Amino acid sequence: MTSDAPRGVDAPPELVQLLTPEGERVEHPDYDIELTDEEVRSLYRDLVLVRRIDLEAVALQRQGELGIWASLLGQEAAQIGSGRALTDADMAFPTYREHGVAWCRDVDPVRLLGLFRGVNHGGWDPAEHNFHLYTIVIGSQTLHAVGYAMGIQRDGAEAATIAYFGDGATSQGDVNESFIWASVFNAPVVFFCQNNQWAISEPLEKQSKIPLYKRASGFGFPGVRVDGNDVFACLAVTRKALQNAREGQGPTLIEAFTYRMGAHTTSDDPTRYRVADELEAWKLKDPIERLKAYLFKNQLADQEFFDKVDAEADALGKDVRRRCLELPDPEPEALFQHVYAAQHSLLDEERDQYLTYLAGFER
Ligand SMILES: Cc1ncc(C[n+]2csc(CCOP(=O)(O)OP(=O)(O)O)c2C)c(N)n1
Ligand SMILES: [Mg+2]
């Protein structure tokens, strides 16, 4: 990276890329991907629809309908590419920004909104979707993913787990401990780090002196850096890492080199700590635009197709908004449910006390 280039923009030579920002298909000696035209169009549709869900959620927050929202803007390819690499049997452990992966796991977007609206504590059954609940405590889900991976390893399952986390999370003890456990127990886990260059207002250079993917070698497993705005490369690299994990070759660290184009969350104002040039430079690497250019150039899709996807996105946005506003408020006693698998006398007592207290007010 030259010193005057905006942060993270110059593609480092070791980056796995199969689709350039201009929409040109390129070869890579270690990674290739065979996709039908229909599959490529389907990836495009995924990218557009998750961006639309995200946009609607930001608008809902601005209108006071959500408490907060963590936007995935710019990270769609990293999430759809890796999410579509998973089999039904694989288990994903997300942070709070993995709306694109949730989409791939068939979690209704309104369920995500329920969490940010404060009407539930999770909103979906992880076992039903093989998609764990969102985790706000930075990095802790990597330990859960490794524990789960060690479990399925002992079951002899043909499956792997994938742990999502950010660049900032790599500085957490939990993440480093999970790397050690995964390494020495050869756990079938893929660590998928979305390096979006920022941890709220902390830039990447405050997390690491070396590229993040290189950390893996110190723990004894392979690390690879992929263009996180290239859905083909993210799919190919994650597929291979998951397959290696399922075949008993242990963990891989994937660093998806991308950029958080929005604010950290709707509570954040990135103009306070980063320059506009940086965002402008990354807009040229937009994950959706490059796939659109590829589809156009290769005559895999026409204007009618793009219009249809846009219309579908608008309808989805409307539907998500309507159903979000219709989400019922939970009963106060819901707070005490699902705390433990079995009933607990102390909780029962606390719930009764709370309900007696509430009964003292007019409702
Ligand atoms: C253990 C812990 N420490 C601090 C925080 C506050 N916090 C929330 S998000 C965040 C930054 C995370 O950055 P990164 O891992 O790069 O993920 P990104 O939000 O960029 O996707 C921090 C410090 C937290 N949630 N958990
Ligand atoms: Mg980050």
mmCIF file of C-alpha atoms and ligand atoms in Angstrom:
data_model
loop_
_atom_site.group_PDB
_atom_site.id
_atom_site.type_symbol
_atom_site.label_atom_id
_atom_site.label_comp_id
_atom_site.label_asym_id
_atom_site.label_seq_id
_atom_site.Cartn_x
_atom_site.Cartn_y
_atom_site.Cartn_z
ATOM 1 C CA MET A 1 0.000 0.000 0.000
ATOM 2 C CA THR A 2 1.442 3.389 -0.895
ATOM 3 C CA SER A 3 1.461 5.873 1.929
ATOM 4 C CA ASP A 4 -0.937 8.317 0.277
ATOM 5 C CA ALA A 5 -3.472 5.719 -0.872
ATOM 6 C CA PRO A 6 -6.727 5.552 1.070
ATOM 7 C CA ARG A 7 -6.696 2.844 3.699
ATOM 8 C CA GLY A 8 -7.046 -0.703 2.497
ATOM 9 C CA VAL A 9 -7.740 0.166 -1.117
ATOM 10 C CA ASP A 10 -4.642 -1.155 -2.888
ATOM 11 C CA ALA A 11 -5.209 -4.832 -3.477
ATOM 12 C CA PRO A 12 -2.325 -6.714 -1.888
ATOM 13 C CA PRO A 13 -0.717 -9.285 -4.211
ATOM 14 C CA GLU A 14 -1.766 -12.264 -2.120
ATOM 15 C CA LEU A 15 -5.464 -11.483 -2.426
ATOM 16 C CA VAL A 16 -7.529 -14.278 -4.001
ATOM 17 C CA GLN A 17 -9.693 -12.665 -6.644
ATOM 18 C CA LEU A 18 -11.815 -14.268 -9.385
ATOM 19 C CA LEU A 19 -13.795 -11.188 -10.437
ATOM 20 C CA THR A 20 -12.168 -7.757 -10.734
ATOM 21 C CA PRO A 21 -13.938 -4.560 -9.694
ATOM 22 C CA GLU A 22 -14.544 -3.952 -13.422
ATOM 23 C CA GLY A 23 -16.388 -7.261 -13.705
ATOM 24 C CA GLU A 24 -13.627 -9.200 -15.509
ATOM 25 C CA ARG A 25 -13.281 -12.883 -14.686
ATOM 26 C CA VAL A 26 -9.706 -13.792 -13.665
ATOM 27 C CA GLU A 27 -8.041 -17.134 -12.979
ATOM 28 C CA HIS A 28 -6.336 -18.166 -9.757
ATOM 29 C CA PRO A 29 -3.997 -21.174 -9.584
ATOM 30 C CA ASP A 30 -5.477 -22.549 -6.335
ATOM 31 C CA TYR A 31 -9.101 -21.553 -6.604
ATOM 32 C CA ASP A 32 -11.599 -21.913 -9.355
ATOM 33 C CA ILE A 33 -15.329 -22.062 -9.514
ATOM 34 C CA GLU A 34 -17.785 -23.593 -11.957
ATOM 35 C CA LEU A 35 -21.150 -21.879 -11.832
ATOM 36 C CA THR A 36 -24.089 -22.155 -14.187
ATOM 37 C CA ASP A 37 -25.512 -18.931 -15.612
ATOM 38 C CA GLU A 38 -28.539 -19.442 -13.405
ATOM 39 C CA GLU A 39 -26.349 -19.759 -10.304
ATOM 40 C CA VAL A 40 -24.569 -16.501 -11.147
ATOM 41 C CA ARG A 41 -27.885 -14.707 -11.603
ATOM 42 C CA SER A 42 -29.066 -16.167 -8.329
ATOM 43 C CA LEU A 43 -25.986 -14.801 -6.502
ATOM 44 C CA TYR A 44 -26.719 -11.381 -7.968
ATOM 45 C CA ARG A 45 -30.307 -11.593 -6.747
ATOM 46 C CA ASP A 46 -29.090 -12.532 -3.235
ATOM 47 C CA LEU A 47 -26.745 -9.535 -3.135
ATOM 48 C CA VAL A 48 -29.426 -7.081 -4.241
ATOM 49 C CA LEU A 49 -32.084 -8.435 -1.900
ATOM 50 C CA VAL A 50 -29.894 -8.378 1.210
ATOM 51 C CA ARG A 51 -28.785 -4.828 0.417
ATOM 52 C CA ARG A 52 -32.447 -3.872 0.178
ATOM 53 C CA ILE A 53 -33.307 -5.493 3.510
ATOM 54 C CA ASP A 54 -30.402 -3.605 5.064
ATOM 55 C CA LEU A 55 -31.494 -0.284 3.566
ATOM 56 C CA GLU A 56 -35.032 -0.788 4.851
ATOM 57 C CA ALA A 57 -33.716 -1.603 8.330
ATOM 58 C CA VAL A 58 -31.609 1.588 8.417
ATOM 59 C CA ALA A 59 -34.703 3.589 7.391
ATOM 60 C CA LEU A 60 -36.811 1.875 10.053
ATOM 61 C CA GLN A 61 -34.245 2.772 12.700
ATOM 62 C CA ARG A 62 -34.165 6.386 11.537
ATOM 63 C CA GLN A 63 -37.952 6.484 11.897
ATOM 64 C CA GLY A 64 -37.716 5.209 15.462
ATOM 65 C CA GLU A 65 -38.992 1.715 14.720
ATOM 66 C CA LEU A 66 -35.744 -0.071 15.641
ATOM 67 C CA GLY A 67 -33.508 0.713 18.603
ATOM 68 C CA ILE A 68 -30.339 0.248 16.575
ATOM 69 C CA TRP A 69 -29.146 -1.452 13.377
ATOM 70 C CA ALA A 70 -25.736 -2.702 12.255
ATOM 71 C CA SER A 71 -25.564 -2.248 8.488
ATOM 72 C CA LEU A 72 -23.853 -4.768 6.203
ATOM 73 C CA LEU A 73 -23.470 -2.244 3.371
ATOM 74 C CA GLY A 74 -20.409 -3.187 1.303
ATOM 75 C CA GLN A 75 -20.037 -6.630 2.876
ATOM 76 C CA GLU A 76 -22.752 -8.404 0.876
ATOM 77 C CA ALA A 77 -20.358 -10.472 -1.257
ATOM 78 C CA ALA A 78 -18.363 -11.714 1.733
ATOM 79 C CA GLN A 79 -21.567 -12.870 3.393
ATOM 80 C CA ILE A 80 -23.420 -14.292 0.396
ATOM 81 C CA GLY A 81 -20.270 -15.971 -0.987
ATOM 82 C CA SER A 82 -19.436 -17.657 2.319
ATOM 83 C CA GLY A 83 -23.079 -18.281 3.224
ATOM 84 C CA ARG A 84 -23.806 -20.046 -0.060
ATOM 85 C CA ALA A 85 -20.747 -22.248 0.479
ATOM 86 C CA LEU A 86 -22.397 -23.868 3.506
ATOM 87 C CA THR A 87 -24.290 -27.134 3.328
ATOM 88 C CA ASP A 88 -27.460 -27.641 5.356
ATOM 89 C CA ALA A 89 -25.467 -29.725 7.843
ATOM 90 C CA ASP A 90 -22.863 -27.025 8.508
ATOM 91 C CA MET A 91 -23.388 -24.729 11.492
ATOM 92 C CA ALA A 92 -22.781 -20.967 11.368
ATOM 93 C CA PHE A 93 -21.942 -18.722 14.333
ATOM 94 C CA PRO A 94 -22.541 -15.061 13.436
ATOM 95 C CA THR A 95 -21.838 -11.719 15.083
ATOM 96 C CA TYR A 96 -24.501 -9.008 14.846
ATOM 97 C CA ARG A 97 -23.907 -7.954 11.218
ATOM 98 C CA GLU A 98 -24.412 -11.233 9.345
ATOM 99 C CA HIS A 99 -27.764 -10.437 7.749
ATOM 100 C CA GLY A 100 -26.555 -11.836 4.415
ATOM 101 C CA VAL A 101 -25.570 -15.137 5.992
ATOM 102 C CA ALA A 102 -28.925 -15.229 7.793
ATOM 103 C CA TRP A 103 -30.555 -14.842 4.379
ATOM 104 C CA CYS A 104 -28.606 -17.840 3.075
ATOM 105 C CA ARG A 105 -29.744 -19.855 6.112
ATOM 106 C CA ASP A 106 -33.421 -19.016 5.408
ATOM 107 C CA VAL A 107 -33.907 -16.907 8.513
ATOM 108 C CA ASP A 108 -36.829 -14.549 7.913
ATOM 109 C CA PRO A 109 -35.361 -10.994 7.900
ATOM 110 C CA VAL A 110 -38.209 -9.835 10.131
ATOM 111 C CA ARG A 111 -36.832 -12.108 12.827
ATOM 112 C CA LEU A 112 -33.565 -10.179 12.692
ATOM 113 C CA LEU A 113 -35.477 -6.921 12.960
ATOM 114 C CA GLY A 114 -37.324 -8.209 16.037
ATOM 115 C CA LEU A 115 -34.050 -8.389 17.931
ATOM 116 C CA PHE A 116 -33.120 -4.812 16.993
ATOM 117 C CA ARG A 117 -36.675 -3.667 17.792
ATOM 118 C CA GLY A 118 -36.288 -5.173 21.225
ATOM 119 C CA VAL A 119 -39.253 -7.526 21.016
ATOM 120 C CA ASN A 120 -37.244 -10.721 21.302
ATOM 121 C CA HIS A 121 -33.876 -11.989 22.498
ATOM 122 C CA GLY A 122 -32.909 -13.781 19.342
ATOM 123 C CA GLY A 123 -35.968 -14.588 17.359
ATOM 124 C CA TRP A 124 -35.124 -17.819 15.596
ATOM 125 C CA ASP A 125 -34.320 -21.402 16.505
ATOM 126 C CA PRO A 126 -30.604 -21.984 15.780
ATOM 127 C CA ALA A 127 -31.192 -25.716 15.360
ATOM 128 C CA GLU A 128 -33.855 -25.122 12.718
ATOM 129 C CA HIS A 129 -31.580 -23.020 10.508
ATOM 130 C CA ASN A 130 -28.120 -24.190 11.608
ATOM 131 C CA PHE A 131 -27.514 -20.522 12.248
ATOM 132 C CA HIS A 132 -26.693 -19.566 15.818
ATOM 133 C CA LEU A 133 -28.152 -16.488 17.511
ATOM 134 C CA TYR A 134 -26.463 -13.133 16.917
ATOM 135 C CA THR A 135 -23.618 -12.492 19.338
ATOM 136 C CA ILE A 136 -22.836 -8.974 20.506
ATOM 137 C CA VAL A 137 -19.979 -9.877 22.858
ATOM 138 C CA ILE A 138 -17.086 -9.463 20.464
ATOM 139 C CA GLY A 139 -15.407 -12.727 19.522
ATOM 140 C CA SER A 140 -17.126 -15.025 22.016
ATOM 141 C CA GLN A 141 -18.932 -16.944 19.266
ATOM 142 C CA THR A 142 -15.579 -18.241 17.994
ATOM 143 C CA LEU A 143 -15.296 -20.306 21.182
ATOM 144 C CA HIS A 144 -18.831 -21.606 20.715
ATOM 145 C CA ALA A 145 -18.009 -22.505 17.107
ATOM 146 C CA VAL A 146 -14.901 -24.440 18.098
ATOM 147 C CA GLY A 147 -16.723 -26.253 20.892
ATOM 148 C CA TYR A 148 -19.482 -27.177 18.474
ATOM 149 C CA ALA A 149 -16.922 -28.266 15.878
ATOM 150 C CA MET A 150 -15.228 -30.527 18.417
ATOM 151 C CA GLY A 151 -18.633 -32.003 19.203
ATOM 152 C CA ILE A 152 -19.512 -32.847 15.604
ATOM 153 C CA GLN A 153 -15.978 -34.168 15.142
ATOM 154 C CA ARG A 154 -16.682 -36.681 17.916
ATOM 155 C CA ASP A 155 -20.070 -37.507 16.374
ATOM 156 C CA GLY A 156 -18.304 -38.310 13.115
ATOM 157 C CA ALA A 157 -20.612 -35.897 11.286
ATOM 158 C CA GLU A 158 -19.979 -34.871 7.678
ATOM 159 C CA ALA A 159 -20.150 -31.224 8.590
ATOM 160 C CA ALA A 160 -18.131 -28.199 9.572
ATOM 161 C CA THR A 161 -18.761 -25.007 11.487
ATOM 162 C CA ILE A 162 -18.019 -21.460 10.433
ATOM 163 C CA ALA A 163 -17.333 -18.601 12.842
ATOM 164 C CA TYR A 164 -17.857 -15.031 11.671
ATOM 165 C CA PHE A 165 -16.058 -12.133 13.305
ATOM 166 C CA GLY A 166 -14.506 -8.781 12.473
ATOM 167 C CA ASP A 167 -10.998 -7.358 12.254
ATOM 168 C CA GLY A 168 -11.379 -5.806 15.709
ATOM 169 C CA ALA A 169 -12.372 -9.157 17.177
ATOM 170 C CA THR A 170 -8.980 -10.627 16.262
ATOM 171 C CA SER A 171 -7.537 -8.697 19.206
ATOM 172 C CA GLN A 172 -9.845 -10.464 21.654
ATOM 173 C CA GLY A 173 -8.535 -13.198 23.937
ATOM 174 C CA ASP A 174 -11.509 -15.417 23.090
ATOM 175 C CA VAL A 175 -10.621 -15.439 19.388
ATOM 176 C CA ASN A 176 -6.983 -16.289 20.041
ATOM 177 C CA GLU A 177 -7.958 -19.021 22.495
ATOM 178 C CA SER A 178 -10.376 -20.454 19.957
ATOM 179 C CA PHE A 179 -7.561 -20.533 17.380
ATOM 180 C CA ILE A 180 -5.428 -22.564 19.774
ATOM 181 C CA TRP A 181 -8.162 -25.069 20.589
ATOM 182 C CA ALA A 182 -9.134 -25.454 16.946
ATOM 183 C CA SER A 183 -5.528 -26.001 15.975
ATOM 184 C CA VAL A 184 -4.488 -28.550 18.563
ATOM 185 C CA PHE A 185 -7.743 -30.514 18.303
ATOM 186 C CA ASN A 186 -7.852 -30.200 14.509
ATOM 187 C CA ALA A 187 -11.431 -28.995 14.810
ATOM 188 C CA PRO A 188 -13.573 -28.803 11.658
ATOM 189 C CA VAL A 189 -14.052 -25.044 11.780
ATOM 190 C CA VAL A 190 -13.578 -22.187 9.355
ATOM 191 C CA PHE A 191 -12.760 -18.808 10.864
ATOM 192 C CA PHE A 192 -14.275 -16.205 8.568
ATOM 193 C CA CYS A 193 -12.947 -12.754 9.428
ATOM 194 C CA GLN A 194 -14.582 -9.869 7.605
ATOM 195 C CA ASN A 195 -11.841 -7.293 7.669
ATOM 196 C CA ASN A 196 -13.956 -4.213 6.974
ATOM 197 C CA GLN A 197 -10.983 -1.999 7.979
ATOM 198 C CA TRP A 198 -12.663 -0.574 11.079
ATOM 199 C CA ALA A 199 -13.697 -1.615 14.569
ATOM 200 C CA ILE A 200 -16.102 1.236 15.267
ATOM 201 C CA SER A 201 -13.577 4.134 15.114
ATOM 202 C CA GLU A 202 -10.420 2.030 15.525
ATOM 203 C CA PRO A 203 -8.574 1.460 12.246
ATOM 204 C CA LEU A 204 -7.020 -1.847 11.300
ATOM 205 C CA GLU A 205 -3.481 -0.682 12.065
ATOM 206 C CA LYS A 206 -4.466 -0.537 15.741
ATOM 207 C CA GLN A 207 -5.233 -4.273 15.635
ATOM 208 C CA SER A 208 -2.277 -5.764 13.805
ATOM 209 C CA LYS A 209 1.155 -5.025 12.392
ATOM 210 C CA ILE A 210 0.823 -7.891 9.931
ATOM 211 C CA PRO A 211 -1.999 -8.894 7.556
ATOM 212 C CA LEU A 212 -4.614 -10.698 9.628
ATOM 213 C CA TYR A 213 -4.605 -13.933 7.592
ATOM 214 C CA LYS A 214 -0.899 -14.354 8.410
ATOM 215 C CA ARG A 215 -1.751 -14.748 12.074
ATOM 216 C CA ALA A 216 -2.986 -18.274 11.303
ATOM 217 C CA SER A 217 0.509 -19.639 10.681
ATOM 218 C CA GLY A 218 1.513 -18.778 14.248
ATOM 219 C CA PHE A 219 -1.316 -20.996 15.468
ATOM 220 C CA GLY A 220 -0.470 -23.805 13.055
ATOM 221 C CA PHE A 221 -3.155 -23.717 10.407
ATOM 222 C CA PRO A 222 -3.529 -22.097 6.987
ATOM 223 C CA GLY A 223 -4.700 -18.550 6.444
ATOM 224 C CA VAL A 224 -5.903 -17.035 3.196
ATOM 225 C CA ARG A 225 -6.872 -13.530 2.193
ATOM 226 C CA VAL A 226 -9.739 -13.225 -0.247
ATOM 227 C CA ASP A 227 -11.260 -10.228 -1.986
ATOM 228 C CA GLY A 228 -14.293 -9.790 0.241
ATOM 229 C CA ASN A 229 -16.118 -7.787 -2.429
ATOM 230 C CA ASP A 230 -15.850 -10.642 -4.929
ATOM 231 C CA VAL A 231 -18.691 -13.099 -4.417
ATOM 232 C CA PHE A 232 -17.082 -15.765 -6.653
ATOM 233 C CA ALA A 233 -13.811 -15.721 -4.733
ATOM 234 C CA CYS A 234 -15.552 -15.749 -1.350
ATOM 235 C CA LEU A 235 -17.644 -18.731 -2.441
ATOM 236 C CA ALA A 236 -14.653 -20.647 -3.847
ATOM 237 C CA VAL A 237 -12.338 -20.024 -0.908
ATOM 238 C CA THR A 238 -14.962 -20.796 1.738
ATOM 239 C CA ARG A 239 -16.099 -23.943 -0.086
ATOM 240 C CA LYS A 240 -12.570 -25.278 -0.128
ATOM 241 C CA ALA A 241 -11.903 -24.420 3.513
ATOM 242 C CA LEU A 242 -15.158 -26.075 4.616
ATOM 243 C CA GLN A 243 -14.396 -29.157 2.555
ATOM 244 C CA ASN A 244 -10.917 -29.396 4.092
ATOM 245 C CA ALA A 245 -12.474 -29.100 7.543
ATOM 246 C CA ARG A 246 -15.035 -31.843 6.807
ATOM 247 C CA GLU A 247 -12.252 -34.097 5.507
ATOM 248 C CA GLY A 248 -10.321 -33.847 8.764
ATOM 249 C CA GLN A 249 -7.723 -31.313 7.689
ATOM 250 C CA GLY A 250 -8.602 -28.915 10.488
ATOM 251 C CA PRO A 251 -9.248 -25.192 10.594
ATOM 252 C CA THR A 252 -8.596 -22.379 8.122
ATOM 253 C CA LEU A 253 -8.594 -18.651 8.729
ATOM 254 C CA ILE A 254 -10.161 -16.701 5.884
ATOM 255 C CA GLU A 255 -9.627 -12.963 5.886
ATOM 256 C CA ALA A 256 -12.235 -11.400 3.621
ATOM 257 C CA PHE A 257 -10.731 -8.051 2.688
ATOM 258 C CA THR A 258 -13.675 -5.666 2.456
ATOM 259 C CA TYR A 259 -14.979 -2.339 3.654
ATOM 260 C CA ARG A 260 -17.763 -1.186 5.922
ATOM 261 C CA MET A 261 -19.403 1.414 3.672
ATOM 262 C CA GLY A 262 -21.901 2.517 6.281
ATOM 263 C CA ALA A 263 -21.593 3.554 9.892
ATOM 264 C CA HIS A 264 -20.605 0.974 12.525
ATOM 265 C CA THR A 265 -24.223 1.062 13.653
ATOM 266 C CA THR A 266 -26.970 3.643 13.346
ATOM 267 C CA SER A 267 -25.635 5.105 16.637
ATOM 268 C CA ASP A 268 -22.303 5.950 15.015
ATOM 269 C CA ASP A 269 -21.130 8.856 12.856
ATOM 270 C CA PRO A 270 -18.090 7.768 10.799
ATOM 271 C CA THR A 271 -17.487 11.286 9.445
ATOM 272 C CA ARG A 272 -15.970 11.989 12.876
ATOM 273 C CA TYR A 273 -13.043 9.639 12.287
ATOM 274 C CA ARG A 274 -12.560 8.728 8.614
ATOM 275 C CA VAL A 275 -12.034 10.697 5.438
ATOM 276 C CA ALA A 276 -14.577 10.786 2.602
ATOM 277 C CA ASP A 277 -11.934 9.765 0.018
ATOM 278 C CA GLU A 278 -11.687 6.339 1.559
ATOM 279 C CA LEU A 279 -15.378 5.611 1.056
ATOM 280 C CA GLU A 280 -15.286 7.010 -2.479
ATOM 281 C CA ALA A 281 -12.388 4.708 -3.390
ATOM 282 C CA TRP A 282 -14.193 1.670 -2.036
ATOM 283 C CA LYS A 283 -17.404 2.531 -3.879
ATOM 284 C CA LEU A 284 -15.496 1.661 -7.053
ATOM 285 C CA LYS A 285 -15.097 -1.857 -5.674
ATOM 286 C CA ASP A 286 -18.788 -2.309 -4.952
ATOM 287 C CA PRO A 287 -19.641 -6.034 -4.813
ATOM 288 C CA ILE A 288 -22.967 -5.664 -6.620
ATOM 289 C CA GLU A 289 -21.762 -3.380 -9.404
ATOM 290 C CA ARG A 290 -18.954 -5.729 -10.400
ATOM 291 C CA LEU A 291 -21.271 -8.721 -10.689
ATOM 292 C CA LYS A 292 -23.756 -6.634 -12.644
ATOM 293 C CA ALA A 293 -20.958 -5.588 -15.030
ATOM 294 C CA TYR A 294 -19.947 -9.247 -15.431
ATOM 295 C CA LEU A 295 -23.521 -10.326 -16.181
ATOM 296 C CA PHE A 296 -23.971 -7.515 -18.705
ATOM 297 C CA LYS A 297 -20.637 -7.979 -20.465
ATOM 298 C CA ASN A 298 -21.138 -11.692 -20.866
ATOM 299 C CA GLN A 299 -24.764 -11.305 -21.879
ATOM 300 C CA LEU A 300 -25.906 -13.506 -19.033
ATOM 301 C CA ALA A 301 -28.662 -11.081 -18.100
ATOM 302 C CA ASP A 302 -30.589 -8.308 -19.815
ATOM 303 C CA GLN A 303 -32.263 -5.145 -18.574
ATOM 304 C CA GLU A 304 -35.483 -7.034 -17.993
ATOM 305 C CA PHE A 305 -33.707 -9.316 -15.516
ATOM 306 C CA PHE A 306 -32.206 -6.388 -13.581
ATOM 307 C CA ASP A 307 -35.570 -4.598 -13.491
ATOM 308 C CA LYS A 308 -37.224 -7.756 -12.199
ATOM 309 C CA VAL A 309 -34.698 -8.142 -9.382
ATOM 310 C CA ASP A 310 -35.119 -4.461 -8.442
ATOM 311 C CA ALA A 311 -38.901 -4.860 -8.377
ATOM 312 C CA GLU A 312 -38.542 -7.963 -6.216
ATOM 313 C CA ALA A 313 -36.251 -6.024 -3.855
ATOM 314 C CA ASP A 314 -38.790 -3.199 -3.543
ATOM 315 C CA ALA A 315 -41.579 -5.646 -2.790
ATOM 316 C CA LEU A 316 -39.389 -7.394 -0.201
ATOM 317 C CA GLY A 317 -38.509 -4.057 1.418
ATOM 318 C CA LYS A 318 -42.198 -3.181 1.719
ATOM 319 C CA ASP A 319 -43.100 -6.587 3.078
ATOM 320 C CA VAL A 320 -40.299 -6.520 5.673
ATOM 321 C CA ARG A 321 -41.378 -3.026 6.793
ATOM 322 C CA ARG A 322 -45.038 -3.966 7.124
ATOM 323 C CA ARG A 323 -44.337 -7.140 9.083
ATOM 324 C CA CYS A 324 -41.804 -5.359 11.298
ATOM 325 C CA LEU A 325 -44.389 -2.779 12.330
ATOM 326 C CA GLU A 326 -46.849 -5.581 13.063
ATOM 327 C CA LEU A 327 -44.479 -7.418 15.422
ATOM 328 C CA PRO A 328 -46.292 -7.797 18.728
ATOM 329 C CA ASP A 329 -44.758 -6.490 21.939
ATOM 330 C CA PRO A 330 -43.858 -9.391 24.219
ATOM 331 C CA GLU A 331 -45.620 -9.974 27.518
ATOM 332 C CA PRO A 332 -43.430 -8.810 30.440
ATOM 333 C CA GLU A 333 -43.112 -12.364 31.763
ATOM 334 C CA ALA A 334 -41.435 -13.399 28.490
ATOM 335 C CA LEU A 335 -38.261 -11.967 29.998
ATOM 336 C CA PHE A 336 -38.154 -14.932 32.358
ATOM 337 C CA GLN A 337 -38.745 -17.611 29.732
ATOM 338 C CA HIS A 338 -36.029 -19.705 28.096
ATOM 339 C CA VAL A 339 -33.392 -18.617 30.617
ATOM 340 C CA TYR A 340 -32.737 -22.242 31.558
ATOM 341 C CA ALA A 341 -33.739 -25.400 29.734
ATOM 342 C CA ALA A 342 -35.791 -26.475 32.759
ATOM 343 C CA GLN A 343 -37.931 -24.524 35.191
ATOM 344 C CA HIS A 344 -36.022 -22.789 37.973
ATOM 345 C CA SER A 345 -37.571 -21.966 41.347
ATOM 346 C CA LEU A 346 -35.615 -18.745 41.864
ATOM 347 C CA LEU A 347 -36.664 -17.427 38.466
ATOM 348 C CA ASP A 348 -40.274 -18.414 39.147
ATOM 349 C CA GLU A 349 -40.098 -16.387 42.344
ATOM 350 C CA GLU A 350 -38.560 -13.370 40.603
ATOM 351 C CA ARG A 351 -41.178 -13.526 37.834
ATOM 352 C CA ASP A 352 -44.043 -13.643 40.350
ATOM 353 C CA GLN A 353 -42.573 -10.705 42.257
ATOM 354 C CA TYR A 354 -42.247 -8.723 39.032
ATOM 355 C CA LEU A 355 -45.797 -9.485 37.928
ATOM 356 C CA THR A 356 -47.116 -8.452 41.353
ATOM 357 C CA TYR A 357 -45.169 -5.214 41.027
ATOM 358 C CA LEU A 358 -46.599 -4.550 37.547
ATOM 359 C CA ALA A 359 -50.103 -5.338 38.773
ATOM 360 C CA GLY A 360 -49.780 -2.244 41.001
ATOM 361 C CA PHE A 361 -49.964 -0.041 37.874
ATOM 362 C CA GLU A 362 -52.817 0.613 35.498
ATOM 363 C CA ARG A 363 -52.074 -1.078 32.157
HETATM 364 C C1 LIG B 1 -16.189 -7.952 24.483
HETATM 365 C C2 LIG B 1 -16.685 -6.678 23.868
HETATM 366 N N1 LIG B 1 -15.935 -5.567 23.935
HETATM 367 C C3 LIG B 1 -16.358 -4.417 23.370
HETATM 368 C C4 LIG B 1 -17.569 -4.367 22.724
HETATM 369 C C5 LIG B 1 -18.050 -3.072 22.070
HETATM 370 N N2 LIG B 1 -17.966 -3.212 20.622
HETATM 371 C C6 LIG B 1 -19.065 -3.466 19.873
HETATM 372 S S1 LIG B 1 -18.704 -3.623 18.235
HETATM 373 C C7 LIG B 1 -17.069 -3.311 18.511
HETATM 374 C C8 LIG B 1 -16.095 -3.283 17.361
HETATM 375 C C9 LIG B 1 -16.009 -4.571 16.623
HETATM 376 O O1 LIG B 1 -15.236 -4.413 15.467
HETATM 377 P P1 LIG B 1 -14.996 -5.607 14.464
HETATM 378 O O2 LIG B 1 -14.651 -6.836 15.218
HETATM 379 O O3 LIG B 1 -14.024 -5.131 13.454
HETATM 380 O O4 LIG B 1 -16.435 -5.872 13.816
HETATM 381 P P2 LIG B 1 -17.305 -4.909 12.877
HETATM 382 O O5 LIG B 1 -18.296 -4.205 13.772
HETATM 383 O O6 LIG B 1 -16.392 -3.978 12.176
HETATM 384 O O7 LIG B 1 -18.047 -5.802 11.935
HETATM 385 C C10 LIG B 1 -16.824 -3.096 19.861
HETATM 386 C C11 LIG B 1 -15.511 -2.784 20.422
HETATM 387 C C12 LIG B 1 -18.346 -5.553 22.681
HETATM 388 N N3 LIG B 1 -19.525 -5.608 22.076
HETATM 389 N N4 LIG B 1 -17.876 -6.699 23.238
HETATM 390 MG MG MG B 2 -14.419 -4.323 11.564
#
